Amino acid sequence: MTGTTADTQWKFNARYVVLPTENVDTDQIIPARFLTTTDRTGLGPSAFNDWRYLADGSPNPDFVLNRPESQGAEVLVAGHNFGCGSSREHAVWALAGAGFRAVVSSTFADIFRGNALGNGLLPIQVSPEVLAKLMSLHTPTSTVKVDLEASTLTLPDGETVSFPVPPFSKYCLLNGTDEMGFLLGTSDDAAKYEAAHRSSFSTLAAGAA
Amino acid sequence: MSAPKTLFEKLWERHLVRPQTESTPAVLYIDLQLVHEVTSAQAFTELRNRGLKVRAPQRTIATMDHSTPTTPGGFKAMPVLDQSAQSRKAQLDQLAKNCEEFGIPLLALGDKRQGIVHVIGPELGLTQPGMTVVCGDSHTSTHGAFGALAFGIGTSQVAHVLASQCLLQTRPKTLEVRVDGTLRAGVSAKDVILAVCTRLGVGGATGHVIEYTGSVIRALSMEERMTVCNMSIEAGARAGMIAPDETTFEYLKGRPHAPKGAEWDAAVADWQTLRTDEGATYDQTIVIDGSALEPWITYGTNPGMGMSINQPVPDPDSLGDRSERDSAVKALKYMGLTAGKKLAGTPVDVVFFGSCTNARISDLRDAAQVLRGRHVAPNVRVLVVPGSQQVKRQAEAEGLDVIFKEAGAEWREAGCSMCIAMNGDQLRPGQLAVSTSNRNFEGRQGSGGRTLLASPLTAAAAAVTGVITDPRTLLEVAV
Ligand code: SF4
């Protein structure tokens, strides 16, 4: 951990790793052959598996996550359109399992963004200029500061930029509640909707047999 | 009179349980959820942990597809199950247990309706115009071909829909992709959508729902429309959709879950209103001249890196900004391809016919049209994996399996197979494949494997010649 004692779950200082690749797809974040798990945990060691390990299973020394200074870094900084492709939430579980608390990019794929927010892995969207600056300012010890409540990211040089977080996601994260609770609370409205939209449609219907 | 609306707006408004507010997303009612083994186990665990039931099992259906064996006899025919097969089987067994416990109908391995989730929904008539359809799978966009709002979700959201039949969503923007003109012979729906992905780029439609319009789209069959909508996600779109018309109704009529009798008439009358009104506006529109399209093929490591088959591989130096150039250089290095050189004539190792993009009966007919009376080139492995058991039976009734087998191709059981390479069907490192699937990401079809995405016709031409080939040269149509 690189943070100070004043750090909280949603306000923290952390070292970061730069992965200057664009369009990082979720097949790279967690290859499909690891998706046979029925758990959410245990995927961290396989994050970026095919970039991170050589064919013989040893760490690829050229991959950024394997550098000594990357150990303990909690923020991943990557090229635009991060998390494209497959909807697998395993990608978020793998990144969280590998110790990341936030990903910074100039754009995120829609499904990945939603999955990340739901799991408390912050997708921090910044302008291409800020992203480029963050990449160029990187040193083994430089840190960023993430503040969810203020929705700000502070760069190593002290520049602070704000990032978009849907108000509802922010509320859920800061209050430790989740979308499921909210949805279950709308159950009466759903019942009214169902009553007003009666349909004979059924996947259980005998006609299917 | 109310303001003119787009098809998307009509579908969105129809499903609002609660509208979007400043502080909360909209609560959207989900008409149909499709479930498969890979993205559901953790959702059922969550329900169990919270003591929740499935709110509407009759709006849910499960199948097995991603990790199922496609070899004859399946697991039973395997002398020993290695560790990977054991974990796949455990995942499938878990799905069966979950469906039983929560009362969800399951089309398991061995069921004559089993198949790829996006193939069976439409073929059983489960997918209908005007519906909201979700699945823990990004290619759920396929179902938009029926004029449904259909999109992929994560596993936590799978749990949300199981428990509440609703989903929290912020309203996306709309993008019209209009394909005008008429397709030339030998140019297919796959070529259209690959060209769209090239035009938009792999993230170009992020935050948007695409509506495909124009004369080319109207002229497509339902199966071809599914191929187009299927790959909407490859441009980053939330969903892709096509307004329903006679082609749609014709396809649906008489399918097991389609409405019958008076209900059918009422449904059609309603479905006919599902179109973008005159005067409604999209946030963005792009137009593609369908008459000018040629067979398309990818050369890089995302579906947006494509070109017409007779063009040379683009030079990274010709691309916009530096990061784009770097990506292209990296992609070409991985693919082992040379900028400025044409792909035609490049030897291939494997040809894969399959996936929710192109493993329906019309796709297999296209492949058979080229393979009939010809033989697979030496040293090329060819797999034909039907999208569902129903497609398999239909193909066998038409004798297509015989054409494939006589040509030297492998005729498999239904499943995702080498599209995602979870089930043991995979490329070896370095192998180059032409695939009718939808993703050419690094290692997608097996660690170190290299994928070129193309239509079934183009894949078939590579299968018989052993090299990348414009299929029109074998079809005796104008190039
Ligand atoms: S065929 Fe491929 S893309 Fe389609 S659902 Fe299966 S794995 Fe996903």
XYZ file of C-alpha atoms and ligand atoms in Angstrom:
696
model
C 0.000 0.000 0.000
C 1.271 3.397 -0.900
C -1.398 5.527 0.680
C -1.143 7.712 3.752
C -3.070 7.085 6.946
C -5.605 9.706 5.927
C -6.668 7.531 3.016
C -10.142 6.093 2.928
C -11.716 3.645 0.542
C -12.897 6.401 -1.781
C -10.195 9.001 -1.235
C -6.692 7.753 -1.643
C -3.224 8.341 -2.970
C -1.720 5.600 -5.060
C 1.111 4.829 -7.403
C 0.075 4.018 -10.946
C 1.003 1.743 -13.831
C 0.944 2.924 -17.426
C -0.299 0.533 -20.100
C -0.098 2.714 -23.203
C -2.257 0.410 -25.323
C -5.528 1.468 -26.934
C -8.675 -0.616 -27.191
C -7.629 -3.030 -24.459
C -10.353 -5.663 -24.810
C -11.684 -7.831 -22.030
C -10.259 -10.934 -23.720
C -6.808 -9.495 -22.927
C -7.786 -8.514 -19.388
C -8.932 -12.060 -18.710
C -8.695 -14.686 -21.471
C -11.753 -16.880 -21.953
C -10.145 -20.058 -20.712
C -10.232 -18.626 -17.182
C -13.981 -18.113 -17.330
C -14.885 -21.597 -16.190
C -14.775 -20.392 -12.595
C -18.059 -20.074 -10.730
C -16.559 -17.616 -8.206
C -15.841 -13.914 -8.317
C -12.507 -14.295 -6.605
C -9.230 -15.859 -7.616
C -8.860 -14.215 -11.021
C -6.201 -11.643 -10.013
C -3.181 -13.799 -10.881
C -4.625 -14.369 -14.370
C -5.268 -10.696 -15.179
C -3.616 -9.915 -18.545
C -2.432 -13.512 -18.544
C -1.261 -13.720 -22.152
C 0.650 -10.442 -21.970
C 1.914 -11.050 -18.480
C 3.360 -14.544 -18.751
C 5.575 -16.242 -21.311
C 4.629 -19.565 -22.884
C 6.490 -21.431 -20.125
C 4.435 -19.637 -17.471
C 7.226 -17.376 -16.246
C 6.553 -13.618 -15.957
C 7.211 -11.674 -19.147
C 9.851 -9.130 -18.078
C 8.724 -6.731 -20.827
C 5.173 -6.440 -19.551
C 4.613 -3.357 -17.458
C 2.790 -5.128 -14.623
C 5.842 -7.279 -14.001
C 8.234 -4.388 -13.349
C 9.311 -4.081 -9.727
C 7.921 -0.557 -9.446
C 4.489 -1.767 -10.565
C 4.092 -3.922 -7.503
C 1.591 -2.352 -5.153
C 0.385 0.216 -7.693
C -3.369 0.584 -7.340
C -4.280 2.676 -10.363
C -4.036 1.475 -13.962
C -3.628 4.127 -16.655
C -4.422 2.860 -20.161
C -5.173 4.000 -23.723
C -8.616 4.909 -25.004
C -11.650 2.608 -25.290
C -10.531 0.496 -22.362
C -12.549 -2.669 -21.696
C -14.085 -3.133 -25.137
C -15.432 -6.442 -26.390
C -16.948 -9.145 -24.251
C -19.323 -8.258 -21.413
C -17.495 -10.543 -18.966
C -17.583 -9.031 -15.490
C -14.644 -11.350 -14.816
C -12.489 -8.592 -16.331
C -13.386 -6.280 -13.466
C -12.997 -9.043 -10.894
C -9.560 -9.845 -12.321
C -8.390 -6.218 -12.182
C -9.700 -5.820 -8.640
C -8.119 -9.147 -7.747
C -4.810 -7.861 -9.096
C -5.021 -4.966 -6.623
C -6.406 -2.162 -8.784
C -8.888 0.305 -7.318
C -9.244 2.558 -10.359
C -8.568 2.606 -14.092
C -7.853 5.878 -15.883
C -8.505 6.212 -19.609
C -9.873 8.709 -22.102
C -12.890 6.495 -22.894
C -14.354 3.273 -21.558
C -16.534 0.716 -23.250
C -20.111 0.930 -21.938
C -20.503 -2.524 -20.435
C -17.089 -2.424 -18.782
C -17.848 0.937 -17.216
C -21.085 -0.359 -15.710
C -19.443 -3.543 -14.461
C -16.590 -1.558 -12.924
C -18.863 0.883 -11.089
C -20.949 -1.980 -9.758
C -17.843 -3.526 -8.228
C -16.278 -0.338 -6.904
C -13.423 -0.311 -9.435
C -13.501 3.352 -10.434
C -13.474 4.054 -14.186
C -11.879 7.502 -14.301
C -12.439 9.162 -17.633
C -10.146 12.076 -18.454
C -9.455 14.050 -21.609
C -6.903 12.676 -24.088
C -4.596 15.556 -23.080
C -4.762 14.719 -19.396
C -4.249 11.053 -20.197
C -1.156 11.869 -22.245
C 0.154 14.094 -19.461
C -0.422 11.417 -16.850
C 1.488 8.945 -18.974
C 4.385 11.330 -19.518
C 4.612 12.299 -15.846
C 4.952 8.708 -14.765
C 7.919 7.716 -12.591
C 8.279 4.626 -10.403
C 7.280 6.640 -7.341
C 4.818 9.194 -8.694
C 1.326 9.059 -7.291
C -2.134 10.260 -8.154
C -4.875 11.173 -5.746
C -8.372 9.859 -6.330
C -11.339 11.455 -4.594
C -14.678 9.882 -5.447
C -16.840 12.273 -3.457
C -15.306 15.294 -5.162
C -14.982 13.256 -8.387
C -11.471 14.508 -8.886
C -8.151 13.085 -9.903
C -4.991 14.894 -8.863
C -1.989 14.384 -11.116
C 1.571 14.032 -9.785
C 2.239 17.706 -10.610
C -0.706 18.808 -8.506
C -3.112 19.541 -11.341
C -6.600 18.435 -10.345
C -9.168 17.407 -12.919
C -12.711 16.246 -12.408
C -14.125 13.065 -13.861
C -17.715 12.029 -14.555
C -19.459 9.576 -12.226
C -23.171 8.890 -12.571
C -24.737 10.426 -9.435
C -26.506 7.220 -8.533
C -23.335 5.115 -8.748
C -21.535 7.636 -6.594
C -24.325 7.536 -4.042
C -24.256 3.730 -3.935
C -20.487 3.533 -3.529
C -20.212 6.232 -0.881
C -23.110 4.809 1.118
C -22.216 1.184 0.725
C -25.584 0.361 -0.788
C -26.061 -1.245 -4.169
C -28.236 -1.287 -7.240
C -29.879 -4.544 -6.244
C -31.331 -2.962 -3.118
C -32.702 -0.064 -5.153
C -34.219 -2.358 -7.774
C -35.906 -4.534 -5.180
C -37.361 -1.322 -3.783
C -39.088 -0.670 -7.117
C -40.898 -3.993 -6.947
C -44.363 -2.416 -6.588
C -43.798 -0.326 -9.687
C -42.687 -3.426 -11.556
C -45.861 -5.200 -10.439
C -47.967 -2.302 -11.734
C -46.068 -2.424 -14.997
C -46.670 -6.155 -15.285
C -50.379 -5.737 -14.600
C -50.647 -3.087 -17.298
C -48.693 -5.148 -19.833
C -50.256 -8.583 -19.525
C -48.726 -10.965 -21.989
C -49.170 -14.631 -22.744
C -45.478 -14.864 -23.540
C -43.765 -17.594 -21.557
C -40.532 -19.474 -21.893
C -42.140 -22.237 -19.843
C -45.005 -22.706 -22.304
C -45.665 -26.203 -23.534
C -45.406 -24.984 -27.119
C -41.695 -24.847 -26.626
C -41.291 -28.527 -25.998
C -50.194 14.562 -32.309
C -47.163 13.455 -30.354
C -43.666 14.310 -31.476
C -42.063 11.950 -34.023
C -39.961 9.267 -32.388
C -37.197 6.911 -33.361
C -37.637 3.172 -33.028
C -35.275 3.245 -30.066
C -37.300 5.931 -28.286
C -40.477 3.907 -28.731
C -38.875 0.791 -27.270
C -37.318 2.740 -24.419
C -40.546 4.469 -23.437
C -42.535 1.240 -23.610
C -40.363 -0.332 -20.953
C -40.050 2.444 -18.416
C -41.024 1.238 -14.990
C -39.591 4.467 -13.620
C -38.239 7.286 -15.755
C -34.697 8.540 -15.474
C -34.225 11.442 -13.036
C -31.376 13.802 -12.205
C -30.125 11.425 -9.547
C -31.240 7.977 -10.702
C -31.079 6.019 -13.928
C -34.260 4.754 -15.546
C -35.745 1.477 -14.328
C -36.391 -0.572 -17.450
C -38.593 -3.653 -17.570
C -36.920 -6.669 -19.192
C -39.170 -8.943 -21.250
C -36.720 -11.762 -21.799
C -33.459 -12.830 -20.220
C -31.270 -15.483 -21.822
C -28.852 -17.303 -19.561
C -25.758 -19.394 -20.271
C -23.197 -21.186 -18.153
C -20.294 -18.735 -18.232
C -21.814 -15.521 -16.892
C -24.567 -16.756 -14.600
C -23.120 -18.849 -11.760
C -22.068 -15.859 -9.651
C -25.482 -14.261 -10.201
C -27.301 -17.294 -8.828
C -24.887 -17.333 -5.891
C -25.824 -13.747 -5.162
C -29.534 -14.590 -5.181
C -28.875 -17.472 -2.847
C -26.778 -15.316 -0.489
C -29.527 -12.720 -0.305
C -32.356 -15.205 -0.054
C -33.956 -13.980 -3.294
C -36.111 -15.787 -5.832
C -36.283 -15.348 -9.593
C -39.092 -12.873 -10.122
C -40.229 -14.113 -13.520
C -38.887 -17.544 -14.450
C -41.297 -17.514 -17.395
C -39.288 -14.619 -18.854
C -36.018 -16.458 -18.501
C -34.480 -19.311 -20.450
C -31.101 -20.966 -20.198
C -28.935 -22.975 -22.532
C -25.418 -24.369 -22.670
C -23.141 -23.135 -25.408
C -19.850 -21.428 -24.539
C -17.940 -24.289 -22.980
C -19.751 -27.306 -24.400
C -17.833 -29.946 -26.333
C -18.620 -29.965 -30.060
C -17.093 -33.355 -30.703
C -19.525 -36.201 -31.350
C -20.762 -37.749 -28.106
C -19.576 -34.813 -25.979
C -18.102 -35.470 -22.553
C -19.405 -39.035 -22.547
C -17.232 -39.961 -25.503
C -14.075 -38.586 -23.869
C -11.966 -41.385 -22.377
C -10.634 -39.101 -19.639
C -11.603 -35.581 -18.691
C -8.525 -33.416 -18.291
C -8.575 -30.647 -15.715
C -9.962 -28.084 -18.134
C -12.749 -30.419 -19.266
C -13.553 -31.151 -15.643
C -13.960 -27.489 -14.795
C -16.112 -26.933 -17.881
C -18.297 -29.843 -16.970
C -18.556 -28.585 -13.402
C -19.711 -25.211 -14.719
C -22.373 -26.862 -16.876
C -23.518 -29.033 -13.990
C -23.733 -25.906 -11.848
C -25.998 -24.247 -14.419
C -28.278 -27.291 -14.410
C -28.459 -27.187 -10.613
C -29.140 -23.455 -10.583
C -31.918 -23.734 -13.167
C -33.526 -26.545 -11.261
C -33.334 -24.707 -7.936
C -34.689 -21.442 -9.355
C -37.270 -22.925 -11.716
C -35.760 -21.740 -14.975
C -36.283 -23.758 -18.172
C -32.972 -25.120 -19.431
C -32.157 -26.366 -22.916
C -29.241 -28.494 -21.798
C -26.689 -30.450 -23.773
C -28.581 -33.245 -25.437
C -31.808 -31.229 -25.771
C -32.804 -30.961 -29.404
C -33.218 -27.196 -28.995
C -29.772 -26.560 -27.455
C -27.476 -24.134 -29.205
C -25.779 -20.754 -29.097
C -27.947 -18.485 -27.006
C -28.343 -15.888 -29.787
C -29.231 -18.505 -32.354
C -31.881 -20.312 -30.328
C -33.742 -17.227 -29.030
C -34.836 -16.232 -32.533
C -35.309 -19.724 -33.906
C -37.676 -20.654 -31.075
C -39.635 -17.445 -31.596
C -38.678 -16.217 -28.118
C -37.199 -13.023 -29.509
C -40.012 -10.798 -30.729
C -40.371 -7.216 -31.948
C -40.862 -4.608 -29.251
C -39.195 -6.626 -26.507
C -36.326 -5.789 -24.226
C -33.902 -8.710 -24.287
C -30.787 -9.078 -22.148
C -28.137 -11.721 -21.612
C -24.784 -11.817 -19.894
C -23.185 -11.680 -23.306
C -22.247 -8.736 -25.462
C -23.645 -10.210 -28.680
C -27.163 -9.959 -27.320
C -27.373 -7.117 -29.834
C -28.204 -9.892 -32.339
C -31.836 -9.893 -31.201
C -32.193 -6.251 -32.246
C -32.683 -7.583 -35.777
C -36.327 -8.134 -34.773
C -36.899 -4.554 -33.658
C -36.148 -5.413 -30.039
C -33.975 -3.432 -27.643
C -31.385 -6.085 -26.867
C -28.075 -5.657 -25.120
C -25.372 -7.439 -23.174
C -24.987 -7.033 -19.427
C -22.528 -8.031 -16.710
C -23.105 -10.795 -14.198
C -24.207 -8.440 -11.404
C -26.896 -7.172 -13.752
C -27.871 -10.745 -14.605
C -28.621 -11.073 -10.894
C -30.578 -7.789 -10.947
C -32.815 -9.013 -13.735
C -33.276 -12.456 -12.215
C -34.384 -10.910 -8.939
C -36.342 -7.878 -10.135
C -36.957 -8.386 -13.890
C -35.719 -4.803 -14.166
C -32.483 -3.048 -14.955
C -31.069 0.384 -14.207
C -30.087 2.130 -17.414
C -29.095 5.603 -18.471
C -30.516 6.541 -21.788
C -28.058 6.045 -24.655
C -27.796 8.204 -27.763
C -28.964 7.099 -31.188
C -26.918 6.489 -34.319
C -28.468 5.753 -37.692
C -26.356 3.590 -39.969
C -27.951 3.814 -43.387
C -26.790 1.386 -46.043
C -28.111 2.486 -49.425
C -28.039 0.812 -52.805
C -27.974 -2.901 -53.592
C -25.355 -5.468 -52.644
C -23.455 -7.019 -55.516
C -23.337 -10.802 -55.964
C -20.845 -12.419 -53.604
C -21.137 -9.575 -51.092
C -23.032 -10.522 -47.953
C -24.403 -9.182 -44.675
C -21.106 -10.003 -42.952
C -19.258 -7.799 -45.403
C -21.708 -4.993 -44.658
C -21.188 -5.124 -40.904
C -17.418 -5.537 -41.173
C -17.378 -2.436 -43.377
C -19.513 -0.605 -40.796
C -17.061 -1.586 -38.040
C -14.158 -0.359 -40.157
C -15.927 2.927 -40.768
C -16.899 3.507 -37.132
C -13.811 1.992 -35.521
C -13.899 -0.364 -32.575
C -15.127 2.286 -30.138
C -16.888 4.614 -32.568
C -20.434 3.866 -31.460
C -19.782 3.818 -27.709
C -22.751 5.232 -25.793
C -25.068 4.799 -28.781
C -27.782 2.462 -29.973
C -27.534 1.874 -33.713
C -30.559 1.654 -35.969
C -29.718 0.138 -39.350
C -31.768 1.554 -42.184
C -31.638 1.839 -45.968
C -32.434 -0.311 -48.983
C -29.648 -2.828 -48.370
C -30.911 -3.546 -44.848
C -34.542 -3.833 -45.999
C -33.527 -6.402 -48.602
C -31.736 -8.629 -46.075
C -33.300 -11.841 -44.765
C -33.815 -12.191 -40.999
C -30.714 -14.328 -40.667
C -28.657 -11.716 -42.489
C -30.126 -8.955 -40.319
C -29.038 -10.924 -37.267
C -25.490 -11.062 -38.633
C -25.511 -7.275 -38.955
C -26.993 -6.518 -35.522
C -24.772 -9.145 -33.889
C -21.612 -7.148 -34.484
C -22.968 -3.767 -33.343
C -21.008 -4.253 -30.138
C -17.801 -4.503 -32.179
C -18.181 -0.812 -32.924
C -18.854 -0.258 -29.222
C -22.617 0.239 -29.632
C -24.903 -0.522 -26.722
C -27.306 -2.235 -29.118
C -28.196 -2.477 -32.791
C -31.699 -2.691 -34.205
C -33.737 -2.938 -37.378
C -37.401 -1.981 -37.610
C -39.614 -5.046 -38.063
C -41.386 -5.571 -41.393
C -42.976 -8.368 -43.440
C -39.632 -10.212 -43.510
C -39.670 -10.243 -39.702
C -43.290 -11.376 -39.394
C -42.812 -14.064 -42.017
C -39.813 -15.429 -40.109
C -41.631 -15.496 -36.783
C -44.967 -16.896 -37.852
C -45.485 -20.436 -36.577
C -42.344 -20.565 -34.427
C -42.904 -22.381 -31.115
C -43.074 -19.294 -28.880
C -44.573 -16.844 -31.377
C -48.148 -15.694 -30.674
C -50.897 -17.710 -32.348
C -54.346 -16.990 -33.806
C -55.978 -13.736 -32.750
C -52.970 -12.946 -30.571
C -50.771 -13.145 -33.630
C -52.919 -10.635 -35.523
C -52.922 -8.259 -32.582
C -49.167 -8.632 -32.190
C -48.493 -7.882 -35.851
C -50.732 -4.813 -35.730
C -48.690 -3.563 -32.789
C -45.331 -4.504 -34.293
C -46.156 -2.514 -37.406
C -46.005 0.654 -35.317
C -42.420 -0.096 -34.335
C -40.584 2.075 -36.781
C -38.905 5.430 -36.740
C -41.460 8.133 -37.498
C -41.086 10.536 -40.372
C -39.283 13.589 -39.010
C -37.729 11.876 -35.980
C -34.059 12.633 -35.523
C -31.026 10.588 -34.540
C -28.102 12.019 -32.619
C -25.869 10.973 -35.508
C -26.180 9.407 -38.954
C -23.644 7.742 -41.199
C -24.326 6.600 -44.737
C -22.642 3.735 -46.546
C -22.974 3.019 -50.255
C -23.876 -0.672 -50.273
C -23.505 -0.926 -54.053
C -19.819 -0.132 -53.749
C -19.052 -2.759 -51.091
C -16.779 -5.690 -51.793
C -16.093 -8.797 -49.725
C -14.493 -7.509 -46.531
C -11.793 -9.002 -44.321
C -9.955 -7.900 -41.194
C -6.173 -7.653 -41.027
C -5.652 -6.481 -37.437
C -6.496 -7.344 -33.853
C -9.874 -5.706 -33.504
C -12.940 -5.878 -35.751
C -12.531 -2.246 -36.783
C -9.266 -3.067 -38.573
C -10.770 -4.269 -41.827
C -10.652 -3.587 -45.565
C -12.030 -4.824 -48.836
C -10.353 -8.091 -49.766
C -8.533 -6.728 -52.783
C -6.924 -3.798 -51.007
C -3.411 -3.819 -49.610
C -2.989 -3.868 -45.821
C -3.044 -0.202 -44.746
C 0.252 1.418 -43.873
C 0.213 2.459 -40.188
C 1.996 5.668 -41.204
C -1.092 6.680 -43.161
C -3.219 6.647 -40.014
C -4.350 9.655 -38.025
C -2.661 10.127 -34.681
C 0.359 8.560 -33.085
C -1.455 6.230 -30.751
C -3.512 4.900 -33.667
C -0.304 4.304 -35.602
C 1.245 2.533 -32.620
C -1.812 0.278 -32.310
C -1.676 -0.577 -35.998
C 2.042 -1.368 -35.839
C 1.467 -3.575 -32.819
C -1.470 -5.302 -34.526
C 0.465 -6.013 -37.724
C 3.363 -7.361 -35.698
C 1.044 -9.728 -33.851
C -0.660 -10.755 -37.089
C 2.623 -11.201 -38.938
C 1.277 -9.193 -41.868
C 3.028 -6.609 -43.976
C 1.688 -3.134 -44.643
C 1.187 -2.368 -48.310
C 0.831 -6.023 -49.268
C -2.432 -7.582 -50.378
C -3.860 -10.332 -48.225
C -5.044 -12.339 -51.218
C -2.742 -15.319 -51.644
C -1.734 -15.506 -47.960
C -1.763 -19.165 -46.802
C -4.114 -20.059 -43.955
C -3.976 -22.919 -41.439
C -7.541 -23.119 -40.198
C -10.989 -22.120 -41.416
C -13.751 -21.831 -38.830
C -17.410 -21.742 -39.793
C -19.415 -20.980 -36.692
C -20.574 -18.509 -34.006
C -23.672 -16.453 -33.328
C -22.614 -14.209 -36.222
C -22.586 -16.794 -38.989
C -23.677 -20.315 -38.035
C -27.312 -20.252 -39.066
C -28.653 -22.348 -41.901
C -28.189 -19.677 -44.591
C -24.534 -19.334 -43.581
C -23.982 -23.065 -43.905
C -25.706 -22.997 -47.299
C -23.296 -20.251 -48.388
C -20.340 -22.323 -47.261
C -21.688 -25.449 -48.949
C -22.245 -23.561 -52.175
C -18.479 -23.083 -52.460
C -17.418 -26.434 -50.969
C -19.783 -28.540 -53.088
C -17.737 -30.743 -55.403
C -14.483 -29.245 -54.161
C -11.980 -30.369 -51.560
C -10.398 -28.588 -48.634
C -6.818 -27.577 -49.491
C -4.033 -29.768 -48.107
C -2.817 -28.771 -44.625
C -5.903 -26.696 -43.892
C -8.116 -27.698 -40.980
C -11.749 -26.788 -41.506
C -14.374 -26.869 -38.761
C -18.063 -26.436 -39.410
C -19.914 -25.828 -36.148
C -23.663 -25.254 -36.514
C -25.200 -22.577 -34.307
C -27.799 -24.887 -32.817
C -28.991 -28.462 -32.863
C -31.899 -27.283 -34.964
C -29.551 -25.762 -37.537
C -27.575 -29.002 -37.483
C -30.648 -31.114 -38.192
C -31.772 -28.774 -40.956
C -28.333 -28.890 -42.573
C -28.345 -32.671 -42.402
C -31.819 -32.797 -43.933
C -30.469 -30.743 -46.828
C -27.373 -32.931 -47.168
C -24.992 -30.101 -46.337
C -23.166 -32.258 -43.803
C -22.303 -34.676 -46.594
C -20.922 -31.850 -48.709
C -18.752 -30.694 -45.807
C -17.520 -34.159 -44.910
C -16.793 -35.115 -48.509
C -14.844 -31.904 -48.859
C -12.725 -32.895 -45.861
C -14.195 -30.564 -43.238
C -15.099 -31.522 -39.659
C -18.845 -31.529 -38.991
C -19.442 -30.712 -35.321
C -22.101 -30.449 -32.638
C -23.660 -27.042 -31.913
C -21.898 -24.519 -29.664
C -19.648 -21.472 -29.542
C -16.572 -23.595 -30.143
C -13.583 -21.817 -31.628
C -15.286 -18.433 -31.536
C -14.192 -18.149 -27.915
C -11.955 -21.218 -27.634
C -13.126 -22.188 -24.159
C -14.151 -25.730 -24.975
C -10.911 -27.143 -26.293
C -11.550 -26.169 -29.939
C -8.725 -23.716 -30.474
C -5.932 -22.459 -32.672
C -2.368 -23.377 -31.877
C 0.058 -20.507 -31.321
C 0.939 -18.839 -34.591
C -1.822 -20.439 -36.650
C -3.671 -18.156 -39.043
C -7.409 -18.666 -39.325
C -10.181 -17.269 -41.448
C -13.250 -17.217 -39.208
C -16.884 -16.374 -39.672
C -17.036 -15.304 -36.020
C -16.938 -11.770 -34.671
C -13.702 -11.148 -32.771
C -10.121 -11.119 -33.933
C -8.633 -9.987 -30.626
C -5.206 -11.385 -29.768
C -5.588 -14.977 -28.690
C -9.373 -14.942 -28.968
C -9.416 -18.256 -30.826
C -6.573 -19.741 -28.815
C -3.469 -18.330 -27.217
C -1.140 -16.973 -29.910
C -3.657 -17.698 -32.677
C -4.271 -15.130 -35.414
C -7.746 -14.457 -36.779
C -9.049 -12.890 -39.968
C -12.788 -12.221 -39.833
C -14.782 -12.727 -43.005
C -18.062 -13.936 -44.469
C -18.912 -17.626 -44.906
C -18.308 -17.245 -48.663
C -14.844 -15.786 -48.135
C -14.036 -18.392 -45.496
C -15.128 -21.155 -47.865
C -12.956 -19.753 -50.637
C -9.953 -19.874 -48.275
C -10.849 -23.421 -47.244
C -10.707 -24.806 -50.770
C -7.791 -22.752 -52.085
C -5.724 -22.735 -48.891
C -5.047 -19.030 -49.305
C -7.013 -15.810 -48.856
C -9.222 -15.625 -51.933
C -11.945 -13.332 -53.227
C -14.929 -15.732 -53.210
C -16.320 -14.165 -56.357
C -13.548 -15.816 -58.353
C -15.013 -19.216 -57.393
C -18.648 -18.207 -57.708
C -18.212 -17.036 -61.285
C -19.703 -13.656 -60.543
C -18.281 -10.295 -61.502
C -15.403 -9.113 -59.320
S -20.586 -17.666 -30.586
Fe -18.922 -16.467 -29.799
S -19.647 -14.395 -29.696
Fe -21.433 -15.720 -29.933
S -22.166 -16.088 -27.887
Fe -20.743 -17.740 -28.370
S -18.748 -17.035 -27.681
Fe -20.096 -15.262 -27.702
